[in-house]
């Protein structure tokens, strides 16, 4: 009998599952929406979404599971959050000498053994080297207190290249001479930074000689 069959098919109506029937209605609605959109020069997709009120309802109508629709959104937000944490993580350190440094030769590295701050774990107290955990703009400053009547010519070194200089030299007044320098450099992830002696021999008093840096 005609009333027991879907028009244009030979499949009994009672054998059509609710899922297939819903798919049929969805397809029919989508085709009507596209035709209306073409006639009125309105985006078919926009009309389709408006008919279903939300993307989630559209997802349900075409047979997706509710949890999958929601989990995709949560996963996307979690991934974005992790990405932001990676690029905006705090990187900062503040270190100083534990012992006096006497007669450090040219090209020697100054190792600051006492660590007061090491956010991001970029500074290595054994080697005196700061390794950039991520790329970006960094600010560094260091202060030296020269031994009475002596000098310390130090520099910020980036990957074996001198980038900034601190000339602390006063042999006439015979005083303890403090000298400070600050500089800003652009680093890539993995770049290595330290304080080195660029000339002569360096003689520095312990806890008053320090080195610090942070990512802007």
CSV table of C-alpha atoms in Angstrom, one decimal:
chain,number,residue,atom,x,y,z
A,1,UNK,CA,0.0,0.0,0.0
A,2,UNK,CA,1.2,3.5,-0.8
A,3,UNK,CA,0.7,4.7,2.7
A,4,UNK,CA,3.2,2.2,4.0
A,5,UNK,CA,6.0,3.3,1.7
A,6,UNK,CA,8.1,6.5,1.3
A,7,UNK,CA,7.2,8.1,-2.0
A,8,UNK,CA,9.7,7.2,-4.7
A,9,UNK,CA,11.1,4.2,-2.8
A,10,UNK,CA,10.2,0.5,-2.3
A,11,UNK,CA,11.2,0.4,1.3
A,12,UNK,CA,8.4,-0.1,3.9
A,13,UNK,CA,8.0,3.0,6.1
A,14,UNK,CA,8.0,0.9,9.3
A,15,UNK,CA,11.5,-0.4,8.5
A,16,UNK,CA,13.1,3.0,8.3
A,17,UNK,CA,15.0,3.7,11.6
A,18,UNK,CA,14.7,7.0,13.4
A,19,UNK,CA,18.3,7.8,12.5
A,20,UNK,CA,17.8,7.4,8.8
A,21,UNK,CA,14.5,9.3,8.9
A,22,UNK,CA,16.3,12.2,10.7
A,23,UNK,CA,19.1,12.1,8.1
A,24,UNK,CA,16.5,12.3,5.4
A,25,UNK,CA,14.8,15.3,7.0
A,26,UNK,CA,18.1,17.0,7.5
A,27,UNK,CA,19.1,16.5,3.9
A,28,UNK,CA,15.8,17.8,2.7
A,29,UNK,CA,16.0,20.9,4.9
A,30,UNK,CA,19.6,21.6,3.8
A,31,UNK,CA,18.5,21.4,0.1
A,32,UNK,CA,15.6,23.8,0.7
A,33,UNK,CA,17.9,26.1,2.6
A,34,UNK,CA,20.4,26.2,-0.2
A,35,UNK,CA,17.7,26.9,-2.8
A,36,UNK,CA,16.3,29.8,-0.6
A,37,UNK,CA,19.8,31.1,-0.1
A,38,UNK,CA,20.5,31.2,-3.8
A,39,UNK,CA,17.2,33.0,-4.5
A,40,UNK,CA,17.7,35.6,-1.8
A,41,UNK,CA,21.4,36.0,-2.3
A,42,UNK,CA,21.9,35.0,1.4
A,43,UNK,CA,24.6,32.6,2.6
A,44,UNK,CA,23.1,29.1,2.6
A,45,UNK,CA,25.3,28.2,5.5
A,46,UNK,CA,24.1,31.2,7.5
A,47,UNK,CA,20.4,30.2,6.9
A,48,UNK,CA,21.1,26.6,7.8
A,49,UNK,CA,22.7,27.6,11.1
A,50,UNK,CA,19.9,30.0,11.9
A,51,UNK,CA,17.3,27.3,11.3
A,52,UNK,CA,19.1,25.1,13.9
A,53,UNK,CA,19.8,28.0,16.3
A,54,UNK,CA,23.3,26.9,17.1
A,55,UNK,CA,26.3,24.8,15.8
A,56,UNK,CA,25.7,22.3,18.5
A,57,UNK,CA,22.1,21.6,17.4
A,58,UNK,CA,23.3,21.2,13.8
A,59,UNK,CA,25.9,18.7,15.0
A,60,UNK,CA,23.2,16.7,16.8
A,61,UNK,CA,20.9,16.8,13.9
A,62,UNK,CA,23.3,15.2,11.5
A,63,UNK,CA,24.0,12.4,14.0
A,64,UNK,CA,27.0,13.3,16.0
A,65,UNK,CA,27.2,12.5,19.7
A,66,UNK,CA,26.7,15.5,22.1
A,67,UNK,CA,29.8,14.8,24.1
A,68,UNK,CA,32.0,14.8,21.0
A,69,UNK,CA,30.7,18.2,20.0
A,70,UNK,CA,31.4,19.6,23.4
A,71,UNK,CA,34.8,17.9,23.9
A,72,UNK,CA,36.1,19.3,20.6
A,73,UNK,CA,35.5,22.8,22.0
A,74,UNK,CA,37.1,22.0,25.3
A,75,UNK,CA,40.1,20.4,23.6
A,76,UNK,CA,40.6,23.5,21.5
A,77,UNK,CA,40.5,25.8,24.5
A,78,UNK,CA,42.9,23.6,26.4
A,79,UNK,CA,45.4,23.5,23.5
A,80,UNK,CA,45.2,27.3,23.1
A,81,UNK,CA,45.8,27.7,26.9
A,82,UNK,CA,48.9,25.5,26.7
A,83,UNK,CA,50.2,27.4,23.8
A,84,UNK,CA,49.8,30.7,25.6
A,85,UNK,CA,51.5,29.3,28.7
A,86,UNK,CA,54.5,28.2,26.5
A,87,UNK,CA,55.0,31.7,25.0
A,88,UNK,CA,54.2,33.8,28.1
A,89,UNK,CA,56.0,31.8,30.8
A,90,UNK,CA,58.0,33.9,33.2
A,91,UNK,CA,61.8,33.8,32.7
A,92,UNK,CA,63.9,35.6,35.2
A,93,UNK,CA,67.1,35.0,37.2
A,94,UNK,CA,69.2,36.8,39.8
A,95,UNK,CA,72.6,35.5,40.8
A,96,UNK,CA,75.8,36.7,42.6
A,97,UNK,CA,79.3,35.6,43.5
A,98,UNK,CA,79.9,33.3,46.4
A,99,UNK,CA,83.6,33.8,46.5
A,100,UNK,CA,86.0,36.5,45.5
A,101,UNK,CA,87.3,36.3,41.9
A,102,UNK,CA,91.0,37.1,41.6
A,103,UNK,CA,93.1,37.4,38.5
A,104,UNK,CA,90.5,36.0,36.0
A,105,UNK,CA,92.2,35.9,32.6
A,106,UNK,CA,91.0,37.4,29.4
A,107,UNK,CA,88.1,35.3,27.9
A,108,UNK,CA,87.4,33.7,31.3
A,109,UNK,CA,83.8,33.2,32.2
A,110,UNK,CA,82.5,34.6,35.5
A,111,UNK,CA,80.6,31.9,37.3
A,112,UNK,CA,78.0,33.2,39.8
A,113,UNK,CA,77.5,30.4,42.3
A,114,UNK,CA,74.8,31.9,44.5
A,115,UNK,CA,71.3,31.7,43.0
A,116,UNK,CA,68.6,34.0,44.5
A,117,UNK,CA,66.1,33.6,41.6
A,118,UNK,CA,65.8,31.2,38.7
A,119,UNK,CA,62.3,31.3,37.2
A,120,UNK,CA,62.2,29.1,34.0
A,121,UNK,CA,65.4,27.3,35.1
A,122,UNK,CA,67.5,29.0,32.5
A,123,UNK,CA,70.6,29.7,34.6
A,124,UNK,CA,73.2,27.0,35.4
A,125,UNK,CA,75.1,27.8,38.6
A,126,UNK,CA,77.8,25.2,37.7
A,127,UNK,CA,78.8,26.8,34.4
A,128,UNK,CA,77.6,30.4,34.8
A,129,UNK,CA,75.6,30.1,31.6
A,130,UNK,CA,72.1,31.3,31.0
A,131,UNK,CA,70.3,29.3,28.3
A,132,UNK,CA,67.2,31.0,26.8
A,133,UNK,CA,64.1,28.7,27.4
A,134,UNK,CA,62.3,30.5,24.6
A,135,UNK,CA,62.9,33.2,22.0
A,136,UNK,CA,62.2,36.8,22.6
A,137,UNK,CA,63.6,40.1,23.9
A,138,UNK,CA,65.7,39.9,27.1
A,139,UNK,CA,67.1,42.5,29.5
A,140,UNK,CA,70.4,41.8,31.3
A,141,UNK,CA,72.4,43.7,33.9
A,142,UNK,CA,75.4,43.0,35.9
A,143,UNK,CA,77.3,44.8,38.6
A,144,UNK,CA,81.0,44.4,39.5
A,145,UNK,CA,82.8,45.6,42.6
A,146,UNK,CA,86.5,45.7,41.8
A,147,UNK,CA,89.1,44.8,44.3
A,148,UNK,CA,90.6,47.9,45.9
A,149,UNK,CA,92.8,49.8,43.4
A,150,UNK,CA,92.4,47.1,40.7
A,151,UNK,CA,90.0,46.6,37.8
A,152,UNK,CA,87.6,44.3,36.0
A,153,UNK,CA,86.8,44.6,32.3
A,154,UNK,CA,83.7,42.4,31.7
A,155,UNK,CA,81.2,41.9,28.9
A,156,UNK,CA,77.9,40.3,28.2
A,157,UNK,CA,78.6,37.3,25.9
A,158,UNK,CA,76.0,35.8,23.6
A,159,UNK,CA,77.0,32.5,21.9
A,160,UNK,CA,80.7,33.4,22.2
A,161,UNK,CA,80.2,37.0,20.9
A,162,UNK,CA,80.7,40.1,23.0
A,163,UNK,CA,77.6,42.2,23.0
A,164,UNK,CA,78.0,44.8,25.7
A,165,UNK,CA,80.9,46.1,27.8
A,166,UNK,CA,81.5,47.2,31.4
A,167,UNK,CA,84.8,49.0,31.9
A,168,UNK,CA,85.5,49.2,35.7
A,169,UNK,CA,89.0,50.6,36.1
A,170,UNK,CA,90.4,53.0,38.7
A,171,UNK,CA,93.9,52.4,39.9
A,172,UNK,CA,94.6,55.9,41.0
A,173,UNK,CA,92.1,56.5,43.8
A,174,UNK,CA,92.7,53.1,45.3
A,175,UNK,CA,89.1,52.6,46.2
A,176,UNK,CA,86.6,49.8,45.9
A,177,UNK,CA,84.9,50.7,42.6
A,178,UNK,CA,81.4,49.5,41.8
A,179,UNK,CA,80.3,49.5,38.1
A,180,UNK,CA,77.0,48.5,36.5
A,181,UNK,CA,75.8,47.9,33.0
A,182,UNK,CA,72.4,47.0,31.5
A,183,UNK,CA,71.6,45.9,27.9
A,184,UNK,CA,68.8,44.4,25.9
A,185,UNK,CA,69.2,41.7,23.4
A,186,UNK,CA,67.0,39.5,21.1
A,187,UNK,CA,67.5,35.8,21.7
A,188,UNK,CA,66.4,32.6,20.1
A,189,UNK,CA,65.5,29.5,22.1
A,190,UNK,CA,68.7,27.8,23.2
A,191,UNK,CA,71.0,30.8,22.9
A,192,UNK,CA,73.6,30.9,25.6
A,193,UNK,CA,74.5,34.1,27.6
A,194,UNK,CA,77.2,34.7,30.3
A,195,UNK,CA,79.5,37.3,31.7
A,196,UNK,CA,83.1,37.1,30.4
A,197,UNK,CA,86.4,39.0,30.8
A,198,UNK,CA,87.2,40.9,27.6
A,199,UNK,CA,90.6,42.4,28.6
A,200,UNK,CA,93.3,42.1,31.2
A,201,UNK,CA,92.8,40.3,34.4
A,202,UNK,CA,89.6,40.8,36.6
A,203,UNK,CA,89.5,41.1,40.3
A,204,UNK,CA,86.0,41.2,41.9
A,205,UNK,CA,84.6,41.2,45.4
A,206,UNK,CA,82.1,38.4,46.1
A,207,UNK,CA,78.5,39.2,47.1
A,208,UNK,CA,78.6,42.7,45.6
A,209,UNK,CA,79.2,41.4,42.2
A,210,UNK,CA,76.0,40.1,40.6
A,211,UNK,CA,74.2,39.2,37.3
A,212,UNK,CA,70.5,39.2,36.5
A,213,UNK,CA,68.2,39.0,33.5
A,214,UNK,CA,64.6,38.5,32.5
A,215,UNK,CA,62.4,38.1,29.4
A,216,UNK,CA,60.3,41.1,28.5
